[in-house]
Structure formats: C-alpha cells, structure tokens
Amino acid sequence: MIITLKRTAPAEAVENIIRSFESRNLTVHRSYGENYIVLGLVGDTTQLDERSILANEWVDNVQRVAAPYKLANRMFHPEDTIIDVNGIRIGGNEKIVLMAGPCSIEGLEPTIEIARAVKEAGADMLRGGAYKPRTSPYAFQGLGTEGILDMVRAREETGLPIVTELMDAAQIDEFEQYVDVVQIGARNMQNYTLLKAVGRMHKPVLLKRGMSATIEEWIMSAEYIMASGNPDVIMCERGIRTFEKSTRNTMDPAVIPIIKQRTHLPIVVDPSHATGDWKLIEPVALAAIAAGCDGLIIEVHQHPENAWSDGAQSLKPDRFAALIEKARAVAGAVGREL
Ligand code: PEP
Ligand code: MN
C-alpha cells in the first residue's frame, strides 16, 4: 500500500503515522519528494482500512499496489534511483554509462590492453567474465580468481571500475574485496538463494534478464535483492529466447520505457548478447539509447576472431569508438549526454 502525505506534514505527525503502521507489523519505506512524502507499506495490508487512513489530515492519498513487487515499484519511490559506482552515476538524467570489454578475461596483458583501448574510446567501466556460465562443461570456464585479479590490475592502470559475473555465493568475499559491480547472469536470474546472498552485499548489482523471463519475473528478481537489503540494482536487458533464429536472442526496445514506468531502477542494455552478431551491435545500441536506456554493456575484443568466447558478438576497439560517436548524437537528440 502507498500512502502519500502532504510535504507540509510536520515531522512529528509523519513519525506518528509511521509508528502506527509499524505497530501493526508492517515495514514502512519512506521517500521524500519535492511535493510529497511517500510511505510504502510492506506486509499484510489487508488489515488496513483506506478510509480510516484518509481521515488523517496529513494524508493526501492511499493506493493499494496490485503489482507483486514493492521496493522496486515506482509507486513506492517516484524518483529515479541513481546508483554511484566509484563516482560514476547511473540512472535518472545522468550521463549514459558505457561498460565495455571482453566476454571472458584471457590473462593480464590482453586485459590491460583492452582496458586501455576501451577507455581511450570513451568507456566508463571495464566488463569481463572470470567465472563463465558456459552451455558446455567442456568449454572454457573462466580464469576464476586469476581473472578477477587481472581486472583489478587493469583498474589500477586505467581507473575504470570493473563489472564481472558472480555465479556462486562462495565467491562473495572475493567480490566484496575486488569488484565494483556484481553481475548476475541471465542463467542465474532466478537463482533465489544467490539473489538473497547478493542482497546482503554492499556492491551494486547488474541484474541481467533471464533467458526467457517475463518483465514481471525479472522485476521480482530485483525485488529479491532489494528485500534482502541491497537497494542498488541496475537492470540489464540482453534479449530473451523466442522462436526467431536470425538473432541470438530477441530484444524488444519497449522493455526500456516499461522498466522505467514500473520501477525506479536504472536500465542498461547489452546489444552483444541481444543480437549475437557484431554487425547488429551498433544499430541496436543506438535504438536502446533512443528508447531511454541509462547505459550500454558491450563486448569489445582486440582480436574477436581469436576470442575465447563470444567473438562473433564482440566489436573491435575502433568500431566501438565509432559507435560512441553516433551514440552521442542520438543521446543528444533525446536529451541525454554520453
Ligand atoms: C556475459 O555477459 O558474458 C553473459 C554470459 O551474459 P548473459 O548472462 O546475459 O548470457
Ligand atoms: Mn559473453
């Protein structure tokens, strides 16, 4: 249930109202806007009577929330959430953030080399997988801790924060120590024990959309992380599996405004995994910016033909730089910077 209070309500009246709900075993989330104070009640609200709540002079409006997600719901938190990653802000009307790097981390030298190249092109963060969720158990599984440490060295060299996938709660301490943004991959979007575990972490989470997840299921996964105590969730659309075979996955740009309407969380788009084809990355990236995304995550490799994974959907650094030029123009056309 959402209770909107008048902004002029005295602090004591607000506290009294909150206490009255808490005494009924409800959790109250507060959000202070310019013109209103929004209280989001989580728990069994069937016991509450709207008319009695409205009888309070400071209450402006009472709404029952039909959606199963509360903390992620824009009704609970009308303002955009802006997430800070080492001073880089994602969401709201902030600059569009670019995350770029190889699919898999392939050793220290190539990692530093690609980090320098994507930084020079204009990237804000370095992506790369050290723990890889591969369809085949015989495929390269990632360098593990060594790969994480390669990324740390690349961060030291370039200053770029690092984004990498967590597959197992056993690595949480390592990620708390070294990683800036914890990626939850498509295949783990509904691994609820892992979601609860990252919900107890103190790092922003990049939550990829599941392989065939509905938008509501995806938002419910964000809700799991938030309900466990971590409010810093960045949604990442990477396409879903459909009957269409021309692209690796199918990405509907309508998802971007839908996430913005339903939630207050930032959304980043991954045109590499969405298409599976480097030639389609640029047009899909531009469409995502036009549709209002807050960032892009793109696979970039010095030699895509030799990449240890996902070479076919990786850009060379010069093509990535060319994409950024065009992306700037599109961002400007929709009132954003990049
Ligand atoms: C990746 O980012 O390399 C990855 C494995 O992505 P996804 O989980 O979206 O398939
Ligand atoms: Mn990949």
XYZ file of C-alpha atoms and ligand atoms in Angstrom:
349
model
C 0.000 0.000 0.000
C 1.207 3.522 -0.823
C 0.343 6.406 1.481
C 1.089 9.856 0.101
C 1.499 12.524 2.764
C 1.454 16.268 2.227
C 5.004 17.655 2.131
C 3.927 20.199 4.758
C 3.196 17.457 7.303
C 5.170 18.171 10.494
C 7.928 15.650 11.233
C 6.174 14.544 14.411
C 2.913 13.803 12.591
C 4.860 11.772 9.997
C 6.606 9.787 12.750
C 3.261 9.102 14.473
C 1.758 7.810 11.257
C 4.787 5.572 10.624
C 4.685 4.217 14.180
C 1.006 3.368 13.860
C 1.788 1.169 10.840
C 4.871 -0.375 12.410
C 2.825 -1.349 15.445
C 0.745 -3.453 13.028
C 3.807 -5.408 11.922
C 4.231 -3.539 8.649
C 7.565 -2.319 7.283
C 7.440 1.298 6.195
C 9.708 2.611 3.416
C 9.944 6.382 3.168
C 10.643 8.504 0.156
C 10.822 12.292 0.418
C 9.940 14.103 -2.809
C 9.730 17.816 -3.530
C 5.970 17.983 -3.148
C 5.098 14.892 -1.162
C 6.280 12.223 1.221
C 5.564 8.692 0.083
C 5.254 5.826 2.555
C 5.414 2.345 1.098
C 3.948 -0.334 3.356
C 5.161 -3.897 3.007
C 3.433 -6.738 4.820
C -0.173 -7.803 5.299
C -2.039 -4.615 4.416
C -5.418 -6.353 4.095
C -5.959 -5.423 7.764
C -5.917 -1.697 6.891
C -8.945 0.398 6.054
C -8.287 3.112 3.464
C -10.966 5.473 4.774
C -9.565 5.492 8.316
C -6.108 6.301 6.949
C -7.540 9.115 4.809
C -9.151 10.576 7.932
C -5.702 11.810 8.986
C -5.380 15.446 7.890
C -1.818 14.952 6.570
C -2.711 12.045 4.305
C -3.248 13.073 0.708
C -3.858 9.740 -0.967
C -3.971 5.983 -0.314
C -3.425 3.392 -3.062
C -3.296 -0.373 -2.963
C -0.465 -1.765 -5.106
C -1.599 -4.577 -7.357
C 1.915 -5.470 -8.591
C 3.705 -8.168 -6.566
C 6.883 -6.087 -6.380
C 7.003 -3.275 -3.839
C 10.544 -1.978 -3.236
C 11.306 -1.897 -6.956
C 7.951 -0.307 -7.727
C 7.956 3.286 -8.939
C 4.832 3.912 -6.867
C 6.950 3.288 -3.754
C 9.741 5.518 -4.922
C 8.602 8.063 -7.513
C 12.089 9.493 -8.078
C 14.627 7.677 -10.265
C 17.220 5.745 -8.327
C 20.729 6.864 -9.194
C 23.480 4.375 -8.406
C 27.001 5.532 -7.685
C 29.886 3.334 -8.816
C 33.162 4.915 -7.669
C 31.782 8.349 -8.561
C 30.128 7.268 -11.844
C 26.392 7.831 -11.546
C 23.901 5.601 -13.368
C 20.212 6.428 -13.773
C 17.934 9.465 -13.689
C 19.117 12.042 -16.157
C 22.796 11.279 -15.591
C 25.266 10.685 -18.383
C 24.717 7.393 -20.241
C 27.273 4.923 -18.901
C 29.342 2.674 -21.189
C 30.634 -0.671 -19.926
C 32.919 -2.468 -22.364
C 35.440 -5.270 -22.508
C 35.860 -8.902 -23.474
C 33.333 -11.647 -22.843
C 35.984 -13.648 -20.951
C 39.095 -12.391 -19.224
C 42.011 -14.025 -21.058
C 45.050 -13.056 -18.980
C 46.781 -9.969 -17.645
C 48.276 -8.436 -20.779
C 45.210 -8.617 -23.003
C 43.052 -7.336 -20.135
C 45.211 -4.269 -19.598
C 45.436 -3.714 -23.341
C 41.666 -3.874 -23.884
C 41.003 -1.760 -20.778
C 43.254 0.975 -22.184
C 41.629 0.702 -25.608
C 38.018 0.931 -24.366
C 38.933 3.759 -22.022
C 40.510 5.676 -24.837
C 37.394 5.118 -26.950
C 35.229 6.556 -24.150
C 34.131 3.641 -21.927
C 33.365 4.345 -18.259
C 33.767 0.793 -16.907
C 35.539 -2.438 -17.825
C 33.450 -5.575 -18.256
C 34.814 -9.116 -18.406
C 33.970 -12.588 -17.160
C 36.264 -14.530 -14.836
C 33.599 -17.070 -13.856
C 31.830 -18.069 -17.061
C 28.414 -19.747 -17.324
C 29.039 -21.944 -20.376
C 26.461 -24.160 -22.045
C 29.063 -26.930 -22.389
C 31.043 -28.251 -19.422
C 33.908 -28.802 -21.878
C 34.065 -25.124 -22.899
C 36.445 -22.654 -21.218
C 35.036 -21.975 -17.754
C 36.899 -18.758 -16.967
C 40.164 -17.917 -15.192
C 38.453 -17.563 -11.808
C 40.365 -15.614 -9.158
C 43.275 -15.051 -11.552
C 40.856 -13.315 -13.932
C 39.449 -11.144 -11.145
C 42.997 -10.084 -10.218
C 43.752 -9.295 -13.891
C 40.767 -6.952 -13.856
C 41.961 -5.365 -10.615
C 45.319 -4.648 -12.279
C 43.527 -3.178 -15.286
C 41.557 -0.936 -12.924
C 44.816 0.209 -11.334
C 46.176 1.030 -14.791
C 43.126 2.816 -16.162
C 40.907 3.816 -13.240
C 37.966 2.001 -14.851
C 35.644 0.321 -12.319
C 35.142 -3.392 -13.015
C 31.938 -5.298 -13.760
C 32.065 -9.091 -13.590
C 29.752 -12.034 -13.101
C 29.217 -13.809 -9.791
C 27.995 -17.387 -10.200
C 28.454 -18.834 -6.743
C 27.929 -17.385 -3.262
C 31.271 -18.982 -2.317
C 32.972 -16.103 -4.186
C 31.165 -13.310 -2.347
C 34.116 -12.308 -0.142
C 36.371 -12.104 -3.188
C 33.802 -9.935 -4.988
C 33.291 -7.674 -1.949
C 37.033 -7.135 -1.870
C 37.785 -6.615 -5.554
C 34.753 -5.975 -7.740
C 32.850 -2.717 -8.306
C 29.644 -4.023 -9.927
C 28.456 -7.596 -9.355
C 26.838 -9.062 -12.462
C 24.144 -11.702 -12.068
C 23.908 -13.507 -15.386
C 20.799 -14.434 -17.315
C 21.127 -18.064 -16.254
C 21.098 -17.143 -12.569
C 18.335 -14.548 -12.661
C 16.042 -16.935 -10.812
C 18.668 -18.453 -8.511
C 16.880 -17.115 -5.471
C 19.466 -18.157 -2.892
C 22.137 -16.325 -4.926
C 19.865 -13.270 -5.231
C 19.354 -13.202 -1.455
C 23.109 -13.514 -0.953
C 23.905 -10.554 -3.246
C 21.106 -8.713 -1.476
C 23.332 -8.840 1.608
C 26.345 -7.474 -0.311
C 27.486 -3.863 -0.288
C 28.063 -3.547 -4.020
C 25.742 -2.508 -6.855
C 24.272 -5.451 -8.764
C 23.839 -5.620 -12.537
C 20.858 -7.963 -12.892
C 20.583 -9.487 -16.331
C 17.201 -10.531 -17.644
C 16.708 -14.307 -17.598
C 16.891 -16.323 -20.815
C 13.111 -16.401 -21.137
C 11.965 -14.290 -18.221
C 8.915 -12.078 -18.387
C 9.419 -8.478 -17.331
C 7.496 -9.173 -14.127
C 9.682 -12.181 -13.234
C 12.762 -10.051 -13.843
C 11.500 -7.260 -11.603
C 10.658 -9.869 -8.934
C 14.316 -10.918 -9.013
C 15.309 -7.284 -8.391
C 12.795 -7.329 -5.531
C 14.595 -10.346 -4.001
C 17.882 -8.434 -3.949
C 16.262 -5.286 -2.564
C 14.213 -7.172 0.040
C 17.483 -8.660 1.329
C 18.842 -5.169 1.939
C 20.651 -4.071 -1.219
C 18.837 -1.178 -2.947
C 21.435 -0.756 -5.722
C 20.083 -2.841 -8.578
C 20.807 -1.992 -12.212
C 18.520 -3.849 -14.634
C 20.267 -5.249 -17.724
C 18.263 -6.260 -20.811
C 20.101 -8.798 -23.014
C 17.206 -10.173 -25.037
C 15.166 -13.302 -24.473
C 14.791 -16.565 -26.334
C 11.971 -16.594 -28.850
C 11.187 -18.638 -31.975
C 13.181 -16.120 -34.037
C 16.541 -17.532 -35.097
C 18.014 -14.579 -37.014
C 19.482 -13.135 -33.841
C 20.919 -14.988 -30.813
C 18.134 -13.516 -28.665
C 15.240 -11.157 -29.305
C 15.310 -7.680 -27.845
C 12.210 -5.522 -27.724
C 13.189 -1.880 -27.078
C 9.780 -1.311 -25.439
C 11.253 -3.021 -22.383
C 13.233 0.154 -21.625
C 10.277 2.523 -21.115
C 8.321 -0.299 -19.430
C 11.054 -0.798 -16.804
C 11.161 2.982 -16.329
C 7.387 3.163 -15.847
C 7.137 0.235 -13.462
C 10.329 0.709 -11.476
C 12.662 3.497 -10.404
C 15.786 1.482 -11.253
C 18.339 2.263 -13.968
C 18.386 0.048 -17.067
C 21.408 -0.895 -19.140
C 21.204 -2.707 -22.495
C 23.567 -5.420 -23.757
C 23.379 -5.403 -27.574
C 26.120 -8.068 -27.823
C 24.130 -10.850 -26.149
C 20.845 -9.454 -27.515
C 21.955 -9.987 -31.113
C 24.933 -12.368 -31.120
C 26.300 -10.510 -34.153
C 28.826 -7.666 -34.075
C 27.227 -6.102 -37.178
C 23.975 -5.612 -35.259
C 25.508 -4.113 -32.123
C 25.620 -0.518 -33.325
C 22.027 -0.186 -34.612
C 20.607 -1.921 -31.538
C 22.752 0.211 -29.215
C 21.516 3.387 -30.910
C 17.902 2.191 -30.658
C 18.382 1.472 -26.942
C 19.683 4.991 -26.350
C 16.785 6.464 -28.314
C 14.398 4.423 -26.156
C 15.871 5.882 -22.957
C 18.401 3.402 -21.547
C 20.856 4.571 -18.871
C 23.825 2.637 -20.170
C 25.204 0.027 -22.543
C 27.339 -3.031 -21.875
C 29.192 -4.138 -24.986
C 31.682 -6.898 -25.690
C 34.879 -5.457 -27.168
C 37.947 -7.527 -28.063
C 41.248 -6.649 -29.776
C 41.031 -9.754 -31.966
C 37.437 -11.033 -31.966
C 38.394 -13.872 -34.307
C 40.596 -15.331 -31.545
C 38.361 -14.541 -28.560
C 37.964 -17.374 -26.044
C 34.196 -16.780 -26.046
C 31.614 -14.662 -27.889
C 33.997 -13.313 -30.559
C 31.171 -13.121 -33.093
C 29.362 -10.555 -30.954
C 32.431 -8.528 -29.995
C 33.437 -5.214 -31.551
C 36.998 -4.191 -32.271
C 38.021 -1.086 -30.310
C 37.907 1.201 -33.376
C 34.340 0.135 -34.196
C 33.409 0.668 -30.563
C 34.833 4.203 -30.786
C 32.836 4.827 -33.973
C 29.664 3.595 -32.259
C 30.233 6.067 -29.423
C 30.390 8.981 -31.859
C 26.957 8.106 -33.261
C 25.599 7.266 -29.817
C 26.483 10.786 -28.650
C 24.341 12.281 -31.397
C 21.385 10.025 -30.575
C 21.740 10.719 -26.857
C 21.701 14.455 -27.574
C 18.542 14.069 -29.631
C 16.732 12.539 -26.637
C 18.075 14.992 -24.094
C 20.850 12.857 -22.627
C 24.603 13.078 -22.566
C 27.119 10.349 -23.171
C 28.074 -12.237 -20.333
O 27.819 -11.072 -20.014
O 29.169 -12.585 -20.815
C 26.999 -13.260 -20.211
C 27.289 -14.539 -20.008
O 25.766 -12.748 -20.377
P 24.285 -13.378 -20.164
O 24.207 -13.806 -18.726
O 23.395 -12.217 -20.490
O 24.139 -14.504 -21.139
Mn 29.525 -13.091 -23.468
